[in-house]
Coordinates of C-alpha atoms in Angstrom, one line a residue:
Chain A
M70 CA 0.0 -0.1 0.2
P71 CA 1.5 3.3 -0.9
P72 CA 2.2 5.9 2.0
R73 CA -1.0 7.6 3.0
A74 CA -3.2 5.7 0.7
L75 CA -6.4 6.2 3.2
F76 CA -5.6 9.9 3.3
D77 CA -5.3 9.9 -0.4
T78 CA -8.9 8.6 -0.7
Q79 CA -10.1 11.2 1.7
L80 CA -8.8 13.8 -0.6
K81 CA -10.3 12.3 -3.8
H82 CA -13.6 12.2 -1.9
V83 CA -13.4 16.0 -1.1
Q84 CA -12.9 16.5 -5.1
D85 CA -15.8 14.0 -5.9
E86 CA -18.0 15.7 -3.4
L87 CA -17.1 19.4 -5.1
I88 CA -18.0 18.0 -8.4
L89 CA -21.2 16.7 -7.1
I90 CA -22.1 19.6 -5.5
G91 CA -21.3 21.5 -8.7
S92 CA -23.3 19.7 -10.8
M93 CA -26.3 20.2 -8.5
V94 CA -25.8 23.7 -8.6
E95 CA -25.4 24.0 -12.1
K96 CA -28.7 22.1 -12.6
A97 CA -30.5 24.5 -9.9
I98 CA -29.3 27.4 -12.1
R99 CA -30.7 26.2 -15.6
R100 CA -33.8 25.0 -14.0
S101 CA -34.4 28.3 -12.1
I102 CA -34.1 30.2 -15.4
E103 CA -36.4 27.5 -17.0
S104 CA -39.0 27.9 -14.3
L105 CA -38.9 31.8 -15.1
R106 CA -39.1 31.6 -18.9
A107 CA -41.9 28.9 -18.6
R108 CA -43.6 30.6 -15.5
D109 CA -43.4 27.0 -14.0
V110 CA -44.3 27.8 -10.3
E111 CA -44.2 23.7 -9.9
L112 CA -40.6 23.6 -11.1
A113 CA -39.6 26.6 -8.9
R114 CA -40.8 25.0 -5.7
R115 CA -38.7 21.8 -6.4
I116 CA -35.9 24.0 -6.8
V117 CA -36.5 25.6 -3.5
E118 CA -36.8 22.3 -1.9
D119 CA -33.8 20.6 -3.8
D120 CA -31.6 23.5 -2.3
D121 CA -31.6 21.7 1.0
D122 CA -29.8 18.8 -0.4
I123 CA -27.0 21.2 -1.4
D124 CA -27.2 22.8 1.9
E125 CA -26.7 19.3 3.6
R126 CA -23.8 18.2 1.3
Y127 CA -21.9 21.4 1.7
L128 CA -22.2 21.0 5.5
A129 CA -21.0 17.3 5.5
L130 CA -18.3 18.2 3.3
R131 CA -17.1 21.2 5.3
E132 CA -17.0 18.7 8.4
F133 CA -15.2 16.3 6.3
C134 CA -12.4 18.6 5.8
I135 CA -12.4 19.8 9.4
D136 CA -12.1 16.4 10.4
S137 CA -9.3 15.6 8.0
I138 CA -7.3 18.6 9.0
A139 CA -7.7 17.8 12.8
T140 CA -6.8 13.9 12.3
Q141 CA -4.3 13.9 9.5
Q142 CA -2.3 17.2 10.2
P143 CA -2.1 18.0 6.4
A144 CA 0.8 20.0 5.0
A145 CA 1.7 21.7 1.9
G146 CA -0.4 20.4 -1.2
D147 CA -2.8 18.4 1.0
L148 CA -3.6 21.3 3.3
R149 CA -4.2 23.4 0.2
T150 CA -6.4 20.8 -1.1
L151 CA -8.6 20.8 2.0
V152 CA -8.8 24.6 2.8
T153 CA -9.5 25.1 -0.8
G154 CA -12.3 22.4 -0.7
M155 CA -13.9 24.2 2.1
H156 CA -13.9 27.5 0.4
V157 CA -15.1 26.2 -2.9
A158 CA -17.8 24.3 -1.0
A159 CA -19.0 27.4 0.7
E160 CA -19.1 29.4 -2.7
L161 CA -21.2 26.6 -4.3
E162 CA -23.4 26.6 -1.7
R163 CA -23.9 30.4 -2.0
M164 CA -24.6 29.9 -5.6
G165 CA -27.1 27.2 -5.0
D166 CA -28.9 30.0 -2.8
Y167 CA -28.8 32.6 -5.8
A168 CA -30.5 29.8 -7.8
E169 CA -32.9 29.2 -5.2
G170 CA -33.5 33.1 -5.0
I171 CA -34.5 33.2 -8.6
A172 CA -36.7 30.3 -8.1
K173 CA -38.6 32.1 -5.5
I174 CA -39.0 35.2 -7.9
S175 CA -40.5 33.0 -10.1
I176 CA -43.0 31.9 -7.6
R177 CA -43.6 35.4 -6.7
M178 CA -44.2 36.4 -10.0
G179 CA -46.8 33.6 -10.6
G180 CA -49.2 34.5 -13.0
E181 CA -48.2 38.1 -13.7
P182 CA -47.8 38.8 -17.5
P183 CA -43.9 38.9 -18.7
L184 CA -42.8 42.4 -18.7
K185 CA -40.6 41.5 -21.7
P186 CA -39.5 38.5 -23.3
L187 CA -36.0 37.0 -21.7
I188 CA -33.2 37.4 -23.8
D189 CA -30.2 38.6 -22.0
I190 CA -31.0 37.0 -18.5
P191 CA -30.9 33.7 -20.2
R192 CA -27.3 34.8 -21.8
M193 CA -26.0 35.8 -18.4
A194 CA -27.1 32.5 -17.1
E195 CA -25.5 30.4 -19.8
L196 CA -22.3 32.5 -19.2
A197 CA -22.7 32.2 -15.4
I198 CA -23.0 28.3 -15.9
G199 CA -20.1 28.2 -18.1
M200 CA -17.8 30.1 -15.5
L201 CA -18.9 27.7 -13.0
H202 CA -18.1 24.6 -15.2
R203 CA -14.8 25.9 -16.2
S204 CA -13.8 27.0 -12.5
L205 CA -14.5 23.4 -11.2
T206 CA -12.6 21.9 -14.3
S207 CA -9.6 24.0 -13.7
L208 CA -10.1 22.6 -10.3
T209 CA -9.9 19.0 -11.2
E210 CA -7.2 19.5 -13.6
K211 CA -5.3 21.8 -11.3
D212 CA -5.2 24.4 -14.3
D213 CA -4.1 27.6 -12.9
R214 CA -4.4 29.0 -16.7
M215 CA -7.9 28.2 -17.3
A216 CA -8.8 29.6 -13.9
R217 CA -7.4 32.8 -14.5
Q218 CA -9.4 32.8 -18.0
V219 CA -12.7 32.6 -15.7
W220 CA -11.7 36.1 -14.2
H221 CA -11.8 37.5 -17.8
D222 CA -15.3 35.8 -18.4
D223 CA -16.6 37.4 -15.8
D224 CA -16.3 40.9 -17.2
E225 CA -19.0 39.6 -20.0
V226 CA -21.4 38.8 -17.2
D227 CA -20.9 42.4 -15.6
Q228 CA -21.2 44.0 -19.0
L229 CA -24.6 42.2 -19.7
Y230 CA -25.7 43.0 -16.1
D231 CA -25.2 46.5 -16.7
Q232 CA -27.0 46.2 -20.1
V233 CA -29.7 44.4 -18.2
F234 CA -29.6 46.8 -15.5
R235 CA -30.3 50.0 -18.1
E236 CA -32.6 48.3 -19.9
L237 CA -35.2 47.5 -16.8
L238 CA -34.6 50.9 -15.7
T239 CA -36.0 52.5 -19.0
F240 CA -39.1 49.9 -18.2
M241 CA -39.6 51.7 -14.5
F242 CA -39.3 55.0 -16.1
Q243 CA -41.8 54.5 -18.9
N244 CA -44.5 53.4 -16.5
P245 CA -44.2 53.1 -12.7
R246 CA -46.6 49.9 -13.0
N247 CA -43.6 48.0 -14.6
I248 CA -41.3 48.6 -11.6
Q249 CA -42.2 45.6 -9.5
R250 CA -42.0 43.4 -12.2
A251 CA -38.9 45.1 -13.5
T252 CA -37.3 45.0 -9.9
W253 CA -37.8 41.0 -9.8
L254 CA -35.9 40.8 -12.9
L255 CA -33.4 43.1 -11.9
W256 CA -33.0 40.7 -8.8
V257 CA -32.8 37.8 -11.1
A258 CA -29.9 39.4 -13.1
H259 CA -28.3 40.4 -9.9
N260 CA -28.1 37.0 -8.6
L261 CA -26.8 35.6 -11.8
E262 CA -24.0 38.0 -11.8
R263 CA -23.3 37.3 -8.2
I264 CA -23.1 33.7 -9.4
G265 CA -20.5 34.9 -11.9
D266 CA -18.5 36.5 -9.1
R267 CA -18.5 33.2 -6.9
A268 CA -17.1 31.6 -10.0
T269 CA -14.3 33.8 -10.2
N270 CA -13.8 33.4 -6.3
I271 CA -13.4 29.6 -7.2
A272 CA -11.1 30.5 -9.5
E273 CA -8.8 32.5 -7.5
Q274 CA -8.9 29.3 -5.0
V275 CA -7.7 27.2 -7.9
I276 CA -4.7 29.8 -8.4
Y277 CA -4.0 29.3 -4.6
L278 CA -4.3 25.5 -4.8
T279 CA -1.8 25.2 -7.6
T280 CA 0.7 27.9 -6.9
G281 CA 0.5 28.2 -3.2
R282 CA -0.3 32.1 -3.5
T283 CA -3.3 34.1 -3.4
P284 CA -3.1 36.5 -6.5
A285 CA -3.2 40.2 -5.9
R286 CA -6.0 42.0 -7.2
D287 CA -4.2 44.0 -9.7
E288 CA -3.3 40.8 -11.3
R289 CA -6.7 40.0 -11.6
W290 CA -7.7 42.5 -14.6
P291 CA -4.1 42.6 -16.5
D292 CA -5.9 43.3 -19.8
V293 CA -8.8 45.3 -19.0
G294 CA -7.6 48.0 -16.3
E295 CA -10.3 48.5 -13.6
P296 CA -13.1 46.1 -13.2
P297 CA -16.3 46.9 -14.4
T298 CA -18.6 48.3 -11.6
P299 CA -22.5 48.5 -12.4
A300 CA -23.2 48.3 -9.1
P301 CA -26.9 49.6 -9.1
A302 CA -28.9 50.5 -5.9
N303 CA -31.0 47.6 -6.4
G304 CA -31.7 46.5 -2.9
P305 CA -30.8 43.2 -1.3
A306 CA -31.3 40.1 -3.4
P307 CA -33.8 37.7 -2.5
R308 CA -32.5 34.5 -0.7
Chain B
M84 CA 33.1 40.1 18.9
I85 CA 35.2 37.3 19.9
D86 CA 38.8 37.2 18.5
L87 CA 39.0 34.1 16.2
R88 CA 41.5 33.8 13.6
V89 CA 40.1 34.4 10.1
R90 CA 41.1 32.5 6.9
E91 CA 39.9 34.0 3.6
R92 CA 37.4 32.2 1.6
P93 CA 35.0 33.1 -1.2
D94 CA 31.7 35.0 -0.7
L95 CA 30.9 34.4 2.7
R96 CA 28.0 37.2 2.3
P97 CA 24.4 36.1 3.1
T98 CA 22.9 34.8 -0.1
A99 CA 20.5 37.4 -2.0
A100 CA 17.7 35.3 -1.3
A101 CA 18.2 35.1 2.5
A102 CA 18.7 38.8 2.7
A103 CA 15.7 39.5 0.6
S104 CA 13.4 37.3 2.7
N105 CA 14.9 38.2 6.1
G106 CA 14.5 42.1 5.3
Q107 CA 16.8 43.8 7.9
T108 CA 17.5 40.8 10.1
D109 CA 21.3 40.3 10.4
I110 CA 22.5 36.7 9.6
V111 CA 24.3 35.3 12.6
L112 CA 25.4 31.8 11.5
M113 CA 26.3 30.8 7.8
A114 CA 27.4 27.6 6.4
R115 CA 29.2 27.7 3.0
G116 CA 30.0 24.4 0.9
L117 CA 29.7 22.6 4.4
S118 CA 30.8 18.9 3.9
F119 CA 31.4 16.4 6.7
W120 CA 32.7 12.8 7.1
Y121 CA 32.9 10.1 9.7
G122 CA 36.0 8.4 8.7
D123 CA 35.3 7.6 4.8
T124 CA 31.9 8.0 5.0
Q125 CA 30.4 11.4 3.9
V126 CA 27.4 12.4 5.7
L127 CA 27.1 16.0 4.7
D128 CA 27.6 17.5 1.3
G129 CA 27.9 21.0 0.4
I130 CA 25.6 22.7 2.8
E131 CA 24.9 26.3 2.2
I132 CA 22.5 28.0 4.7
D133 CA 22.0 31.6 6.4
V134 CA 20.5 31.6 10.1
P135 CA 19.1 34.8 10.6
G136 CA 19.4 36.4 14.3
R137 CA 16.9 36.2 17.0
Q138 CA 14.7 33.8 15.0
V139 CA 14.3 30.1 15.4
T140 CA 15.2 28.2 12.6
A141 CA 14.1 24.5 12.5
I142 CA 15.8 21.7 10.8
I143 CA 13.7 18.8 9.5
G144 CA 14.4 15.5 7.5
P145 CA 14.3 11.9 7.7
S146 CA 16.6 9.7 10.0
G147 CA 20.3 9.5 8.7
C148 CA 20.0 13.2 6.7
G149 CA 22.9 14.4 8.9
K150 CA 20.9 17.1 10.6
S151 CA 22.0 16.5 14.1
T152 CA 25.6 16.2 12.5
F153 CA 25.3 19.6 11.0
L154 CA 23.7 21.3 14.2
R155 CA 26.9 20.0 15.8
C156 CA 29.1 21.6 13.1
F157 CA 27.7 25.0 14.3
N158 CA 29.6 24.5 17.7
R159 CA 32.3 21.9 16.6
M160 CA 31.0 19.2 19.1
N161 CA 31.9 16.9 16.2
E162 CA 35.4 17.3 16.8
L163 CA 34.8 15.2 20.1
V164 CA 34.3 12.3 17.7
P165 CA 37.8 10.7 16.5
G166 CA 38.0 10.4 12.7
T167 CA 35.8 13.1 11.6
R168 CA 36.8 15.6 9.0
V169 CA 35.0 18.9 7.9
E170 CA 35.2 20.8 4.6
G171 CA 33.8 24.0 3.9
A172 CA 33.2 27.3 6.1
V173 CA 31.0 27.7 9.2
V174 CA 30.9 31.4 10.0
F175 CA 29.7 33.0 13.0
G176 CA 29.8 37.0 13.8
G177 CA 31.9 37.3 10.5
R178 CA 34.5 34.8 11.4
Q179 CA 35.2 31.3 10.4
I180 CA 34.7 28.9 13.4
N181 CA 35.6 25.5 12.1
D182 CA 39.4 26.4 12.0
R183 CA 41.5 24.4 14.4
A184 CA 43.3 27.8 15.4
V185 CA 40.0 28.9 16.8
D186 CA 39.6 27.9 20.5
P187 CA 36.3 25.3 20.7
V188 CA 35.6 26.3 24.1
E189 CA 35.1 30.0 23.5
V190 CA 32.8 29.1 20.2
R191 CA 30.7 26.6 22.7
R192 CA 30.3 29.4 24.8
R193 CA 28.7 31.8 22.4
I194 CA 26.9 29.0 20.8
G195 CA 25.4 26.8 23.6
M196 CA 23.8 23.4 23.3
V197 CA 20.8 21.6 24.7
F198 CA 20.4 17.9 24.1
Q199 CA 17.9 15.2 23.2
K200 CA 17.9 13.7 26.8
P201 CA 18.1 15.8 29.5
N202 CA 21.7 15.8 31.0
P203 CA 22.0 17.6 34.4
F204 CA 25.1 17.4 36.2
P205 CA 24.8 15.0 39.3
K206 CA 24.7 18.5 41.2
S207 CA 22.4 20.8 42.9
I208 CA 19.9 23.0 40.8
Y209 CA 22.2 25.8 41.7
D210 CA 25.7 24.5 41.1
N211 CA 24.1 23.0 37.7
V212 CA 23.4 26.7 36.7
A213 CA 26.5 28.1 38.3
Y214 CA 28.8 25.6 36.6
G215 CA 29.2 27.4 33.5
P216 CA 30.0 30.6 34.9
R217 CA 32.3 29.4 37.3
V218 CA 34.5 27.8 34.9
N219 CA 34.5 31.1 32.4
G220 CA 35.8 32.8 35.5
F221 CA 32.6 34.9 36.1
R222 CA 33.2 37.4 39.1
G223 CA 29.8 38.9 39.4
S224 CA 26.9 37.9 41.8
M225 CA 26.6 34.1 41.0
D226 CA 23.2 34.3 42.9
D227 CA 21.6 36.9 40.4
I228 CA 22.9 35.0 37.3
V229 CA 21.5 31.7 38.7
E230 CA 18.1 33.4 39.3
S231 CA 18.2 35.2 36.0
S232 CA 18.8 32.1 34.2
L233 CA 16.5 30.0 36.0
R234 CA 13.9 32.9 35.2
R235 CA 14.6 33.0 31.4
A236 CA 14.5 29.2 31.3
A237 CA 10.7 29.4 33.3
L238 CA 12.1 27.3 36.0
W239 CA 12.6 29.8 38.8
N240 CA 9.2 29.5 40.3
E241 CA 9.3 25.9 40.7
V242 CA 12.6 25.8 42.2
K243 CA 13.5 28.8 44.0
D244 CA 12.8 27.5 47.6
D245 CA 14.9 24.2 46.9
L246 CA 18.0 25.4 44.9
K247 CA 20.2 23.0 47.0
K248 CA 18.0 19.9 45.6
S249 CA 19.6 17.4 43.0
G250 CA 19.1 18.7 39.5
L251 CA 18.6 14.8 38.6
A252 CA 15.5 15.0 41.0
L253 CA 13.5 17.1 39.0
S254 CA 10.9 15.8 36.6
G255 CA 12.2 15.4 32.9
G256 CA 10.5 18.5 31.8
Q257 CA 12.1 20.4 34.5
Q258 CA 15.5 18.7 34.1
Q259 CA 15.4 20.0 30.5
R260 CA 14.6 23.6 31.6
L261 CA 17.5 23.4 34.0
C262 CA 19.7 22.3 30.9
I263 CA 18.4 25.3 29.1
A264 CA 19.1 27.5 32.3
R265 CA 22.5 26.1 32.5
A266 CA 23.2 27.0 28.8
L267 CA 21.9 30.4 29.1
A268 CA 23.9 31.2 32.2
V269 CA 27.2 31.8 30.0
E270 CA 25.1 34.3 28.0
P271 CA 25.2 32.7 24.6
D272 CA 24.3 34.5 21.4
V273 CA 22.8 31.2 19.7
L274 CA 21.5 28.2 21.1
L275 CA 21.5 24.8 19.5
M276 CA 18.7 22.4 20.4
D277 CA 18.8 18.7 19.3
E278 CA 15.4 17.4 19.5
P279 CA 15.0 18.9 22.9
C280 CA 11.5 17.7 23.3
S281 CA 11.5 13.8 22.1
A282 CA 12.0 12.6 25.7
L283 CA 9.1 14.8 27.2
D284 CA 5.6 14.4 27.5
P285 CA 3.2 16.8 25.7
I286 CA 2.6 19.3 28.7
A287 CA 6.3 19.6 29.2
T288 CA 6.9 19.9 25.5
T289 CA 4.4 22.6 25.4
R290 CA 6.2 24.5 28.1
I291 CA 9.8 24.1 26.1
E292 CA 7.9 25.4 23.0
D293 CA 6.7 28.5 24.8
L294 CA 10.2 28.9 26.0
I295 CA 11.8 28.6 22.7
R296 CA 9.4 31.6 21.3
E297 CA 10.1 33.7 24.4
L298 CA 14.0 33.2 24.0
C299 CA 14.4 33.8 20.4
E300 CA 13.5 37.5 21.2
Q301 CA 16.8 37.6 22.9
L302 CA 19.0 35.1 21.2
T303 CA 19.1 33.1 18.1
I304 CA 18.0 29.3 18.0
V305 CA 18.6 26.4 15.6
I306 CA 16.6 23.3 16.4
V307 CA 16.5 20.1 15.2
T308 CA 13.4 18.2 15.5
H309 CA 11.6 15.0 13.9
N310 CA 8.3 16.6 14.9
M311 CA 7.2 18.6 12.0
Q312 CA 4.4 20.1 13.9
Q313 CA 6.7 21.5 16.5
A314 CA 8.7 23.0 13.6
A315 CA 5.7 24.6 12.2
R316 CA 4.8 25.8 15.8
V317 CA 8.1 27.1 17.2
S318 CA 10.1 28.2 14.1
D319 CA 10.5 31.2 11.7
R320 CA 12.2 29.4 9.2
T321 CA 12.7 25.8 8.4
A322 CA 15.5 23.9 6.5
F323 CA 14.6 20.4 4.8
F324 CA 17.4 18.1 4.7
T325 CA 17.1 14.8 3.1
V326 CA 19.7 11.7 2.4
T327 CA 20.6 10.8 -1.1
D328 CA 21.1 7.1 -2.4
A329 CA 24.7 7.1 -1.5
G330 CA 23.7 7.9 2.3
C331 CA 25.0 11.4 2.2
G332 CA 22.5 14.3 3.9
I333 CA 21.9 17.5 1.6
L334 CA 20.0 20.4 2.1
V335 CA 16.9 20.6 -0.3
E336 CA 15.1 23.7 0.6
H337 CA 15.2 26.5 3.4
S338 CA 12.7 29.1 3.7
E339 CA 10.0 30.9 5.8
T340 CA 8.3 28.1 7.9
Q341 CA 4.8 29.3 6.5
K342 CA 5.9 29.1 3.1
L343 CA 7.6 25.6 3.5
F344 CA 4.6 23.9 5.1
T345 CA 2.0 25.5 2.7
S346 CA 3.8 25.4 -0.5
P347 CA 7.3 24.1 -0.5
A348 CA 9.4 24.9 -3.8
D349 CA 10.7 21.1 -4.1
E350 CA 8.7 18.1 -4.6
R351 CA 11.0 16.3 -2.1
T352 CA 10.0 18.6 0.5
E353 CA 6.5 18.3 -0.6
A354 CA 6.7 14.4 -0.2
Y355 CA 8.3 14.4 3.0
I356 CA 5.9 17.1 4.9
T357 CA 3.0 15.0 3.6
G358 CA 3.9 11.8 4.7
R359 CA 4.6 10.2 1.2
F360 CA 8.4 10.0 1.7
G361 CA 9.8 6.9 -0.1

């Protein structure tokens, strides 16, 4: 038996769980946008219920990592794997909450007529899901170049968010009756933008995992200068 | 500065990497191209290391990598073993000390040592501590130096009412602190510790580790330990030694402890500290 075979099994379990939780979150995001587009309240309720599974898996994985740190006294790459695992799991759990938030907006919107056809929001969702997917792939492949690319992808999500924000603002100016429905969609867009941010956090963890150092902020935007800052005052996002 | 004979050797300055990583910290001890033999058997090969002052430097590595031998090169304790040979330079305070013309007793006064097994003399606690100052011709208040040494070794409060008791009557942890007090009594600049806690229980170990952190505010400490967690807990910098297939000890990596234990530069270090060595 090679040295630390049991511990190696534990480290692999952490990675497997992260991939599993990541796939559950990805599914939740897709279904939340589908529930919005199809006005499917039943589907939205199932997403809210299923978020409990994500939360439970996150808590179990966190406990597992803490136990491993306490009992195995990991160092170097092993330590970074476990610490990164806890961070990434927390990011995934929050992403699941954002998907749940979108589902709750679907439930709130219920039978209200749609404000406008959904075009940019599904595009944002696809981009955010792509970022999530690539951030987890960079994690499993320990590919810090791929992780850095995820940072750049976030610019596109932010730009779309800015675009959606301005468009919805226009709807609000046009007719105060639009304000509530526009605000709901703004929350959805905000949640998707936050999912993109969480994916960049995962990418940052991958860079720490592979290089042992957390990248400085000015490394983050080497080609685009300052990060885009749409930052609309749209109130708290629903959980 | 002690008066040690100087023999010119090439480039005895601290390495650029050490100077950069230590900021303004002075380098107190240096090894340059240090190799060592027991008879025909080479046990150390070309060790280059800078030890910054008033910090704790830990030396870790597998059995047989020569870390204790290396430690003993710092105060010429290896010379006491017949048939040994050393090449290269050990520099202390800007002077080469592994030169036969240098007085080894003076070197050992400035660079004290604490061993794996507590080894108090079969004398009273007081005489154990006073021994070094006496043989060095100390003329001041012996009571003061005994008390201050015992205080610095965090033993005073436990023994102050019974200084005439034999040092051998103390517990293992107390005996080790007595040995530290004995070493401190001659006011060394550097304290070498060769697995000082390996014979102690966890509580006594914690006390020694706390003491090491207190003492490094006043002097430089180099500690050899098998316990990687101990190295991580007490040291500012850590050096990892390994052993070649030919059985010779080499230095693989020397860096800040935090860096070495979270992201070592060399895969051999990674394999050792993660328990996948061999």
